[in-house]
Coordinates of C-alpha atoms and ligand atoms in Angstrom, one line a residue:
M1 CA 217.2 246.3 189.8
I2 CA 216.0 243.0 188.5
S3 CA 217.2 242.2 184.9
N4 CA 215.0 241.2 182.0
S5 CA 216.6 237.9 181.9
E6 CA 215.7 237.2 185.6
V7 CA 212.1 238.2 184.9
A8 CA 212.1 236.0 181.8
S9 CA 213.4 233.0 183.8
H10 CA 210.6 233.5 186.4
L11 CA 208.0 233.5 183.6
A12 CA 209.5 230.4 182.0
E13 CA 209.3 228.6 185.4
L14 CA 205.7 229.8 185.7
A15 CA 205.0 228.2 182.3
R16 CA 206.6 224.9 183.4
L17 CA 204.7 224.7 186.6
A18 CA 201.4 225.9 185.0
T19 CA 201.8 222.9 182.6
L20 CA 201.5 220.6 185.6
E21 CA 198.5 222.5 186.9
E22 CA 196.7 222.6 183.6
G23 CA 197.7 219.0 182.6
S24 CA 199.0 220.2 179.2
S25 CA 201.7 222.3 177.6
N26 CA 199.2 223.5 175.1
A27 CA 197.0 225.2 177.6
F28 CA 196.4 228.8 176.8
R29 CA 198.0 230.1 180.0
V30 CA 201.1 228.0 179.5
R31 CA 201.5 229.4 176.0
A32 CA 200.9 232.9 177.2
Y33 CA 203.7 232.7 179.9
E34 CA 206.1 231.2 177.3
T35 CA 205.4 234.0 174.9
A36 CA 205.8 236.6 177.6
A37 CA 209.1 235.0 178.7
R38 CA 210.4 235.2 175.2
T39 CA 209.2 238.8 174.7
V40 CA 210.8 240.0 177.9
E41 CA 214.0 238.2 177.1
L42 CA 214.3 240.0 173.7
L43 CA 213.3 243.4 174.9
D44 CA 215.9 246.2 175.0
T45 CA 214.1 248.4 177.6
P46 CA 214.4 247.1 181.2
V47 CA 210.9 245.9 182.2
A48 CA 211.7 247.1 185.7
D49 CA 211.2 250.7 184.3
M50 CA 207.8 249.9 182.7
S51 CA 204.4 250.5 184.2
A52 CA 201.8 247.7 184.3
K53 CA 200.0 249.4 181.5
E54 CA 203.1 249.5 179.3
L55 CA 203.9 245.9 180.1
A56 CA 200.4 244.8 179.2
A57 CA 200.9 246.3 175.7
L58 CA 203.8 243.8 175.0
R59 CA 203.3 240.7 172.9
G60 CA 201.9 237.8 175.0
V61 CA 201.7 239.9 178.2
G62 CA 198.1 240.4 179.4
P63 CA 197.1 242.5 182.4
S64 CA 197.5 239.6 184.8
T65 CA 201.0 238.7 183.7
A66 CA 201.8 242.4 183.7
A67 CA 200.7 242.6 187.4
K68 CA 202.9 239.6 188.2
I69 CA 205.9 241.2 186.6
R70 CA 205.3 244.4 188.6
E71 CA 205.0 242.4 191.8
L72 CA 208.3 240.7 191.1
V73 CA 210.0 244.0 190.3
D74 CA 208.6 245.7 193.4
T75 CA 208.8 242.9 196.0
G76 CA 211.4 240.5 194.6
R77 CA 208.7 237.8 194.7
M78 CA 205.8 236.4 192.7
A79 CA 203.2 234.9 195.0
R80 CA 201.6 232.8 192.3
L81 CA 205.0 231.2 191.4
E82 CA 205.6 230.5 195.1
E83 CA 202.3 228.7 195.4
L84 CA 203.1 226.6 192.4
R85 CA 206.5 225.8 193.8
V86 CA 204.9 224.5 196.9
M87 CA 202.4 222.4 194.9
F88 CA 205.1 221.1 192.6
P89 CA 208.5 220.8 194.3
A90 CA 211.6 220.4 192.0
A91 CA 211.9 216.7 192.8
F92 CA 208.4 216.2 191.5
V93 CA 208.8 218.3 188.4
E94 CA 211.8 216.1 187.5
L95 CA 209.4 213.3 186.8
T96 CA 208.2 215.1 183.7
R97 CA 211.7 214.9 182.2
I98 CA 211.1 211.2 181.7
P99 CA 209.9 210.4 178.1
G100 CA 206.4 209.0 178.5
V101 CA 205.6 210.9 181.7
G102 CA 203.7 214.0 180.7
P103 CA 202.1 216.4 183.2
K104 CA 198.9 214.5 183.4
T105 CA 200.7 211.2 184.1
A106 CA 202.9 212.8 186.7
V107 CA 199.9 214.2 188.6
M108 CA 198.1 210.9 188.3
L109 CA 201.1 209.0 189.7
R110 CA 201.1 211.4 192.7
D111 CA 197.3 211.2 193.3
E112 CA 197.0 207.4 192.8
L113 CA 200.3 206.1 194.0
H114 CA 201.7 208.9 196.2
I115 CA 204.8 209.1 194.0
N116 CA 206.6 212.4 194.7
D117 CA 210.0 211.9 193.0
V118 CA 212.1 209.7 190.7
E119 CA 213.1 207.5 193.7
G120 CA 209.4 206.9 194.4
L121 CA 208.7 206.1 190.8
K122 CA 211.6 203.5 190.7
A123 CA 210.1 201.8 193.7
A124 CA 206.7 201.7 192.1
L125 CA 208.2 200.3 188.9
D126 CA 209.9 197.6 190.9
A127 CA 206.5 196.7 192.5
Q128 CA 204.8 196.8 189.0
L129 CA 202.2 199.2 190.4
L130 CA 201.9 201.4 187.2
R131 CA 200.2 198.8 185.1
G132 CA 197.2 198.9 187.3
L133 CA 196.5 202.5 186.6
P134 CA 193.8 203.7 184.2
G135 CA 195.2 203.9 180.6
M136 CA 198.4 202.1 181.4
G137 CA 199.6 198.6 180.8
A138 CA 202.6 196.4 181.2
K139 CA 204.0 197.9 177.9
T140 CA 203.8 201.5 179.1
E141 CA 205.3 200.5 182.4
E142 CA 208.3 198.9 180.6
N143 CA 208.8 202.0 178.4
I144 CA 208.9 204.2 181.4
R145 CA 211.3 201.9 183.2
T146 CA 213.6 201.9 180.1
A147 CA 213.5 205.6 179.9
V148 CA 214.4 206.1 183.6
E149 CA 217.3 203.7 183.2
R150 CA 218.6 205.2 179.9
L151 CA 218.5 208.8 181.2
G152 CA 220.1 207.8 184.4
I153 CA 218.2 210.4 186.4
G154 CA 217.2 210.5 190.0
G155 CA 219.2 209.7 193.1
K156 CA 221.9 211.7 194.8
E157 CA 224.1 212.5 191.8
R158 CA 221.3 214.4 190.1
R159 CA 222.8 216.5 187.3
T160 CA 221.3 219.4 185.4
P161 CA 221.4 219.8 181.7
I162 CA 223.9 222.6 180.8
Q163 CA 221.1 224.6 179.1
D164 CA 219.3 225.0 182.5
A165 CA 222.5 225.6 184.5
L166 CA 223.7 228.3 182.1
A167 CA 220.4 230.2 182.5
V168 CA 220.7 230.2 186.3
A169 CA 224.4 231.1 186.1
R170 CA 223.7 234.0 183.7
D171 CA 221.2 235.5 186.2
V172 CA 223.6 235.2 189.1
V173 CA 226.4 236.8 187.0
A174 CA 224.3 239.7 185.8
A175 CA 223.0 240.5 189.3
L176 CA 226.4 240.3 191.1
S177 CA 228.3 242.2 188.4
A178 CA 226.2 245.3 189.4
V179 CA 227.4 245.2 193.1
P180 CA 229.8 248.2 193.8
G181 CA 233.5 247.1 193.9
V182 CA 232.9 244.0 191.8
I183 CA 235.4 243.8 189.0
R184 CA 234.6 240.3 187.6
V185 CA 232.2 237.5 188.1
E186 CA 232.8 234.2 186.4
P187 CA 231.3 230.7 186.4
M188 CA 233.9 228.0 187.0
G189 CA 233.7 224.2 187.5
S190 CA 232.1 222.0 185.0
L191 CA 230.2 224.9 183.5
R192 CA 233.4 226.6 182.4
R193 CA 234.7 223.3 181.1
F194 CA 231.4 223.0 179.2
R195 CA 230.3 219.6 180.4
E196 CA 226.9 218.7 179.1
T197 CA 225.5 218.2 182.5
I198 CA 226.3 220.1 185.6
G199 CA 226.4 218.9 189.2
D200 CA 226.5 222.3 190.9
I201 CA 227.3 225.9 189.7
D202 CA 230.6 227.4 191.0
V203 CA 231.1 231.1 190.7
I204 CA 234.0 233.3 191.5
V205 CA 233.6 237.0 192.2
V206 CA 236.6 239.3 192.3
S207 CA 235.9 242.4 194.4
T208 CA 237.8 245.3 195.7
G209 CA 234.9 246.3 197.9
D210 CA 233.4 244.7 201.0
P211 CA 232.9 240.9 200.3
E212 CA 229.8 241.0 202.6
D213 CA 228.0 243.2 200.1
V214 CA 228.4 240.6 197.5
M215 CA 227.2 237.8 199.8
R216 CA 224.1 239.7 201.0
R217 CA 223.1 240.4 197.4
F218 CA 223.8 236.8 196.5
V219 CA 221.6 235.2 199.1
D220 CA 218.8 237.7 198.4
L221 CA 218.7 236.9 194.7
P222 CA 215.1 236.0 193.5
V223 CA 216.4 232.7 192.2
V224 CA 217.6 231.6 195.7
R225 CA 215.2 229.3 197.5
E226 CA 217.4 228.2 200.4
V227 CA 220.8 229.2 201.9
V228 CA 222.8 226.1 202.8
G229 CA 226.0 227.9 203.9
Y230 CA 226.8 231.5 204.7
G231 CA 230.2 233.0 205.2
A232 CA 231.9 236.3 204.5
R233 CA 233.8 235.0 201.4
K234 CA 232.1 231.6 200.8
S235 CA 228.5 230.7 200.6
A236 CA 226.2 228.1 199.0
V237 CA 222.6 228.3 198.1
L238 CA 219.9 226.2 196.4
S239 CA 218.1 227.7 193.4
A240 CA 214.4 227.5 192.7
S241 CA 215.0 224.5 190.5
G242 CA 217.1 222.7 193.2
M243 CA 220.6 223.5 191.8
Q244 CA 223.3 224.2 194.3
I245 CA 225.3 227.4 193.6
D246 CA 228.7 227.8 195.3
L247 CA 230.1 231.3 195.5
R248 CA 233.6 232.5 196.4
V249 CA 234.8 236.1 196.7
M250 CA 238.5 236.5 195.9
E251 CA 241.1 239.3 195.8
P252 CA 242.2 240.4 192.4
S253 CA 245.7 239.2 193.1
Q254 CA 244.3 235.6 193.7
F255 CA 242.2 235.3 190.5
G256 CA 244.5 233.1 188.4
A257 CA 245.1 230.5 191.1
A258 CA 241.4 230.5 192.1
A259 CA 240.2 230.2 188.5
I260 CA 242.5 227.2 188.0
Y261 CA 241.4 225.6 191.2
F262 CA 237.7 226.1 190.8
T263 CA 237.6 225.3 187.1
G264 CA 239.1 221.9 187.7
S265 CA 238.6 219.2 186.8
K266 CA 239.6 217.7 190.0
A267 CA 241.8 215.2 188.1
H268 CA 243.5 218.0 186.2
N269 CA 244.2 219.9 189.4
I270 CA 245.7 216.9 191.0
R271 CA 248.2 216.6 188.2
L272 CA 249.1 220.3 188.5
R273 CA 249.5 220.0 192.3
Q274 CA 251.9 217.0 191.8
M275 CA 254.0 219.1 189.4
A276 CA 254.1 221.9 192.0
I277 CA 255.2 219.5 194.8
E278 CA 258.0 218.1 192.6
R279 CA 259.4 221.7 192.5
G280 CA 259.0 222.2 196.3
W281 CA 256.0 224.3 195.9
I282 CA 252.3 224.2 196.9
L283 CA 249.3 225.0 194.7
N284 CA 246.0 225.9 196.2
E285 CA 243.0 228.2 195.4
Y286 CA 245.0 231.3 196.6
A287 CA 248.4 230.9 195.0
L288 CA 251.3 228.8 193.7
A289 CA 253.8 229.4 196.5
E290 CA 257.0 228.0 198.1
S291 CA 256.3 225.3 200.6
E292 CA 258.9 226.8 203.0
G293 CA 258.0 230.3 204.0
G294 CA 255.1 230.6 201.5
A295 CA 256.5 233.2 199.1
V296 CA 254.1 233.6 196.2
I297 CA 255.5 232.4 192.9
A298 CA 252.4 233.1 190.8
S299 CA 248.7 233.8 191.5
D300 CA 247.1 236.7 189.6
T301 CA 246.5 235.1 186.1
E302 CA 246.0 231.5 184.9
E303 CA 248.8 232.1 182.3
R304 CA 251.4 232.9 185.0
V305 CA 250.5 230.0 187.2
Y306 CA 250.7 227.5 184.2
A307 CA 253.9 229.2 183.0
A308 CA 255.6 228.8 186.4
L309 CA 254.8 225.1 186.2
G310 CA 256.4 225.0 182.7
L311 CA 253.1 224.8 180.8
P312 CA 251.3 226.8 178.3
W313 CA 247.8 228.0 179.2
I314 CA 245.5 225.0 178.8
P315 CA 242.0 225.6 177.2
T316 CA 239.3 225.1 179.9
E317 CA 237.2 222.7 177.8
I318 CA 240.0 220.0 177.8
R319 CA 241.1 220.2 181.5
E320 CA 240.1 216.7 182.3
D321 CA 243.4 214.9 182.6
T322 CA 242.7 212.9 179.5
G323 CA 246.1 213.7 177.8
E324 CA 246.1 217.5 177.9
I325 CA 249.0 217.7 180.4
E326 CA 251.2 215.4 178.3
A327 CA 250.3 217.3 175.1
A328 CA 251.1 220.6 176.8
L329 CA 254.5 219.3 178.0
A330 CA 255.3 218.2 174.5
S331 CA 254.1 221.5 173.0
E332 CA 251.5 219.4 171.1
L333 CA 248.3 221.0 172.4
P334 CA 245.6 220.7 169.6
D335 CA 245.0 223.8 167.5
L336 CA 241.4 224.0 168.7
V337 CA 238.7 225.6 166.6
A338 CA 237.6 229.0 167.9
D339 CA 234.7 231.4 167.2
K340 CA 236.8 233.7 165.1
H341 CA 237.7 230.9 162.6
L342 CA 234.1 230.4 161.4
R343 CA 233.4 231.6 157.9
G344 CA 229.9 230.3 157.4
D345 CA 226.9 228.5 158.8
L346 CA 225.7 225.3 157.0
H347 CA 222.4 224.7 158.8
V348 CA 220.0 227.7 158.8
H349 CA 216.1 227.6 158.7
T350 CA 213.8 230.3 157.5
S351 CA 210.0 230.8 157.9
L352 CA 209.6 228.2 155.1
S353 CA 210.1 225.6 157.9
G354 CA 207.0 225.3 160.0
D355 CA 209.1 226.0 163.1
G356 CA 211.2 228.7 161.5
Q357 CA 210.6 232.2 162.8
E358 CA 212.2 234.6 160.3
S359 CA 212.1 235.4 156.6
L360 CA 214.9 234.4 154.2
E361 CA 215.8 238.1 153.7
K362 CA 216.3 238.6 157.5
M363 CA 218.2 235.4 158.0
L364 CA 220.6 236.3 155.1
A365 CA 221.1 239.8 156.4
A366 CA 221.9 238.5 159.8
C367 CA 224.4 236.0 158.4
A368 CA 226.1 238.8 156.3
A369 CA 226.2 240.9 159.5
R370 CA 228.2 238.1 161.1
G371 CA 230.7 238.5 158.3
Y372 CA 230.1 235.1 156.7
A373 CA 231.6 234.2 153.3
Y374 CA 229.1 231.5 152.7
V375 CA 225.8 230.2 154.1
A376 CA 223.6 227.2 153.4
I377 CA 219.8 227.7 153.8
T378 CA 218.4 224.4 154.9
D379 CA 214.7 224.3 155.5
H380 CA 213.0 221.1 156.6
G381 CA 212.3 218.5 153.9
E382 CA 208.8 217.5 153.0
D383 CA 208.8 214.3 155.1
L384 CA 208.7 216.2 158.3
T385 CA 205.0 216.6 159.0
I386 CA 203.8 220.2 159.4
N387 CA 207.3 221.6 159.4
G388 CA 208.5 220.5 155.9
A389 CA 208.7 222.5 152.6
T390 CA 207.1 221.2 149.4
R391 CA 209.0 221.0 146.1
Q392 CA 207.1 224.1 144.8
Q393 CA 208.1 226.0 147.9
L394 CA 211.7 225.1 147.5
L395 CA 211.7 226.0 143.8
A396 CA 210.2 229.3 144.6
Q397 CA 212.8 229.8 147.4
R398 CA 215.5 229.0 144.9
R399 CA 214.4 231.8 142.6
R400 CA 214.4 234.2 145.5
V401 CA 217.9 233.1 146.6
A402 CA 219.2 233.7 143.0
K403 CA 217.9 237.3 143.2
L404 CA 219.1 237.9 146.7
Q405 CA 222.6 236.6 145.8
D406 CA 223.2 239.9 143.8
Q407 CA 222.9 241.8 147.1
Y408 CA 225.6 239.8 148.7
P409 CA 228.7 239.8 146.5
D410 CA 230.9 238.7 149.4
M411 CA 228.7 235.8 150.6
T412 CA 227.9 232.7 148.6
I413 CA 224.4 231.5 149.3
L414 CA 223.8 227.8 148.9
Q415 CA 220.2 226.7 148.8
G416 CA 219.7 223.3 150.3
A417 CA 217.5 221.4 152.7
E418 CA 217.5 219.6 156.0
L419 CA 216.5 216.1 154.8
N420 CA 214.9 213.5 157.1
I421 CA 216.6 210.1 157.3
G422 CA 213.9 207.6 157.2
P423 CA 214.0 204.3 159.1
D424 CA 215.5 202.6 156.0
G425 CA 218.0 205.4 155.3
S426 CA 216.1 207.0 152.5
V427 CA 215.5 210.8 152.4
D428 CA 212.9 213.2 151.1
Y429 CA 212.0 214.0 147.5
D430 CA 213.7 212.1 144.6
P431 CA 217.3 212.0 143.3
E432 CA 216.5 214.2 140.4
F433 CA 214.9 216.9 142.5
L434 CA 217.7 216.7 145.1
A435 CA 220.3 217.1 142.4
G436 CA 218.8 220.6 141.8
L437 CA 219.7 221.7 145.3
D438 CA 223.2 223.1 146.2
F439 CA 223.5 221.4 149.6
G440 CA 222.1 218.8 151.9
V441 CA 222.1 218.2 155.7
A442 CA 220.4 214.9 156.6
S443 CA 219.2 214.3 160.1
V444 CA 217.3 211.7 162.1
H445 CA 214.0 213.1 163.3
S446 CA 212.0 209.8 163.9
S447 CA 212.3 206.1 164.8
F448 CA 214.6 206.8 167.8
T449 CA 214.2 203.3 169.2
L450 CA 215.5 201.1 166.3
D451 CA 218.3 198.8 167.3
R452 CA 222.0 199.6 166.8
T453 CA 222.3 197.7 163.5
N454 CA 219.4 199.5 161.9
Q455 CA 220.3 202.9 163.2
T456 CA 223.9 202.5 162.0
A457 CA 222.7 201.3 158.6
R458 CA 220.3 204.2 158.1
V459 CA 222.8 206.8 158.9
I460 CA 225.5 205.3 156.7
A461 CA 223.0 205.0 153.8
A462 CA 222.3 208.7 154.2
M463 CA 226.1 209.5 154.1
R464 CA 226.4 207.6 150.9
N465 CA 223.5 209.6 149.3
P466 CA 225.0 212.0 146.8
A467 CA 222.6 214.7 147.9
V468 CA 223.9 214.7 151.5
N469 CA 226.9 216.8 152.6
V470 CA 226.5 216.8 156.3
I471 CA 224.8 214.5 158.9
G472 CA 222.9 216.8 161.2
H473 CA 222.8 216.3 165.0
L474 CA 224.1 212.7 164.7
T475 CA 222.5 211.0 167.7
G476 CA 219.3 213.0 168.0
R477 CA 219.7 213.3 171.8
R478 CA 218.1 216.0 173.8
I479 CA 220.3 216.4 176.9
G480 CA 218.4 215.4 180.0
H481 CA 215.2 214.5 178.0
R482 CA 215.9 212.0 175.3
P483 CA 218.9 209.6 174.9
G484 CA 220.6 209.5 171.6
I485 CA 220.0 206.7 169.1
D486 CA 222.1 203.6 169.5
L487 CA 225.0 203.8 166.9
D488 CA 228.1 201.9 166.0
V489 CA 230.3 205.0 166.2
D490 CA 233.3 203.3 164.5
A491 CA 231.3 202.2 161.5
V492 CA 229.8 205.7 161.2
L493 CA 233.3 207.2 161.3
S494 CA 234.6 204.8 158.7
A495 CA 231.7 205.8 156.4
A496 CA 232.5 209.5 157.0
E497 CA 236.1 208.9 156.0
E498 CA 235.0 207.0 152.9
T499 CA 232.4 209.6 151.7
G500 CA 233.8 212.9 152.9
C501 CA 230.4 213.6 154.5
A502 CA 230.8 215.9 157.4
L503 CA 229.5 215.3 160.9
E504 CA 227.7 218.3 162.3
I505 CA 228.4 219.8 165.7
N506 CA 225.0 221.3 166.4
G507 CA 224.9 224.4 168.6
H508 CA 221.5 224.0 170.3
L509 CA 222.4 223.7 174.0
D510 CA 220.0 220.8 174.5
R511 CA 221.7 219.0 171.6
L512 CA 225.5 219.6 171.4
D513 CA 225.4 216.8 168.9
A514 CA 227.7 215.0 167.8
P515 CA 228.6 214.7 171.5
A516 CA 232.1 215.5 172.6
D517 CA 233.1 211.9 173.3
V518 CA 232.3 211.0 169.7
L519 CA 234.3 214.0 168.5
R520 CA 237.3 213.0 170.6
H521 CA 237.0 209.4 169.3
A522 CA 237.1 210.8 165.7
R523 CA 240.5 212.4 166.3
E524 CA 242.3 209.4 165.1
R525 CA 240.2 209.3 162.0
D526 CA 240.3 211.4 158.8
V527 CA 236.8 212.9 159.4
V528 CA 235.6 216.4 158.8
F529 CA 233.0 218.4 160.8
S530 CA 230.7 221.4 160.3
I531 CA 229.9 223.7 163.2
D532 CA 226.3 224.8 162.8
S533 CA 223.7 226.9 164.5
D534 CA 220.6 225.1 163.3
A535 CA 219.1 228.6 163.8
H536 CA 215.3 229.0 163.6
D537 CA 215.5 232.7 164.1
T538 CA 218.3 235.4 163.8
R539 CA 219.2 235.3 167.5
E540 CA 219.9 231.5 167.3
L541 CA 222.7 232.2 164.8
A542 CA 224.8 232.8 167.9
N543 CA 224.4 229.1 168.8
V544 CA 227.5 228.4 166.9
A545 CA 229.5 229.6 169.9
N546 CA 228.0 226.7 171.9
A547 CA 229.0 224.3 169.1
V548 CA 232.5 225.7 169.1
R549 CA 232.8 225.0 172.8
N550 CA 231.5 221.5 172.4
A551 CA 234.0 221.0 169.5
R552 CA 236.8 222.1 171.7
R553 CA 235.8 219.7 174.4
G554 CA 236.1 217.0 171.8
W555 CA 239.6 218.2 170.8
V556 CA 238.4 219.3 167.3
E557 CA 241.1 221.2 165.4
R558 CA 240.4 224.1 163.1
K559 CA 241.6 222.4 160.0
R560 CA 239.0 219.6 160.4
V561 CA 236.1 222.0 160.3
V562 CA 234.8 222.6 156.8
N563 CA 233.2 226.0 157.6
T564 CA 236.5 227.4 158.7
W565 CA 237.9 226.9 155.2
T566 CA 238.1 229.7 152.6
A567 CA 235.1 229.9 150.2
K568 CA 237.2 228.3 147.5
Q569 CA 238.2 225.3 149.5
F570 CA 234.8 225.0 150.9
V571 CA 233.0 225.0 147.6
R572 CA 235.5 222.4 146.3
W573 CA 234.6 220.1 149.2
V574 CA 230.9 220.6 148.5
E575 CA 231.2 219.8 144.9
G576 CA 233.5 216.8 145.6
T577 CA 231.0 215.3 148.1
R578 CA 227.8 216.0 146.0
G579 CA 227.1 213.5 143.2
G580 CA 230.1 211.4 144.6
Ligands
LIG1 P1 230.1 219.1 188.9 O1 229.8 220.2 189.8 O2 229.9 217.7 189.4 O3 229.5 219.2 187.6 O4 231.7 219.2 188.6 P2 232.8 220.2 189.0 O5 234.0 219.9 188.3 O6 232.2 221.6 188.9 O7 233.1 219.9 190.5 P3 232.8 220.6 191.9 O8 231.7 221.6 191.8 O9 232.8 219.5 192.9 O10 234.2 221.4 192.2 C1 234.5 222.5 191.4 C2 236.0 222.5 191.2 O11 236.7 222.7 192.4 C3 236.5 221.2 190.6 O12 236.4 221.1 189.2 C4 237.9 221.2 191.1 C5 237.9 221.9 192.4 N1 237.9 220.9 193.5 C6 236.8 220.5 194.2 N2 237.2 219.6 195.1 C7 238.5 219.4 194.9 C8 239.5 218.5 195.6 O13 239.2 217.8 196.5 N3 240.8 218.6 195.1 C9 241.1 219.5 194.1 N4 242.4 219.5 193.7 N5 240.2 220.3 193.5 C10 238.9 220.2 193.9
LIG2 CA1 230.4 222.4 190.0
LIG3 CA1 230.9 223.0 193.7
LIG4 ZN1 217.5 221.9 161.6

């Protein structure tokens, strides 16, 4: 039976492709498919059990979308989607990831210049063909060229943002978990290491049943567009969006060795294999075994394989051979932050933000349900057009927070704001008004193309502002869509040391910001971090888990994360940084 999440990803793809057909993401049909995708995703009842009439009664689902969902449930296909995939192949859709190339432009490039993919676009840029098109000039052409170069997209080593890869992997895992005999299904490779972009998806299935059952189900998945290799225990397919998925079926006794092998990284594996060879053993995807005779030394769990090599289990996010083997040998692995350490969330929006989806009451209830000892409510400051809150609104919210605080004796509620760092480093409101807030996150939401000197200066100015406790999503990047601002990271880290201002680790999957390489770089510095959801609805509070994984990739230790501290320590830090 097809899962709600699989149906939702079909609807989301329908929305993406309809954008190209309609020429705008604001078209009514596009909005309708997006709403329908969201509704289905959040629904507790399986849509596969619902009639067309029941489906049409759901929010955002009209009779025609309801019919498409039924068609998918009954036949495993959606004819309309397949037509659109033919009209707009994945390589063509990729053009719209380039800032400055919207759906209208992409279609015009195809109609006028026969550009079908990023390679074609690069050739046209080299020949300066774009400036001759209606509504384009040399300047637009230059902007597009810069965007293509900075994003590094196109070509053979095409990588997919982790957000998109995780969505595909989740569907595969859900479907294969239901096959009889399957006892575990787990994504491996760069996905398990939580790299921000993914080359291909690797999945291990452990089954006590017939491996062919798993394979047949795998190649028949609705997300599969093409089978590139088929075997009884090993297959590879291409997804609708053009991602390769490699699948291996292993015996339960082989799981540990297989997980280490397929998690990688390749460099980490090579080090382990050398250690095995030094002991007269071999290490492959099936086992750690003696070279002579092949007696198995360890294979069923990762812990046993590492232990046989004289190592503790190494967290997946740091398996890159960038010092983790040496640290493990010296019993000096970092005490990495984990989900269970979090005691609060310091970046939470309510419906007071134009893009917030949920009331203050609901957001607080959901935070309390997560067991938090403190939370900072941080709606957008007034400088963010449409989305920002006025002074009056914030004052009114402050009174509501004071009342609600009584209902949460175990959770300290800070009322703050997410301030906007202007091009000159100034923020919203005025110092006197800001002094009346309990907390401040300050983020860059504009002027992404200033040069390094100016970007660095504006961020440092915000850190020195007494109303600012945390710098939100440091670089402002959107993985795969928008490069981060150009920053002198060392200067920013020095300012963080000097002011005590925390750097946020934002949990939105398209942000993961500050990036892991910046976090790793900060290890030698006395800098603190906050792990935040930046939730705009209650479901997004769970984003902190993504931030934790990104923090681990950056070797961030628990003691450096302010929202792992006890309420007392945390409040002392807040007071120490405010008005500083
Ligand atoms: P990706 O797909 O480019 O994002 O990165 P990975 O790390 O997922 O790489 P992939 O898919 O080529 O291979 C998955 C894992 O399989 C990799 O992390 C380690 C293992 N592996 C692949 N090729 C080799 C190899 O030649 N030697 C060793 N030791 N391990 C390998
Ligand atoms: Ca991979
Ligand atoms: Ca692979
Ligand atoms: Zn925010």
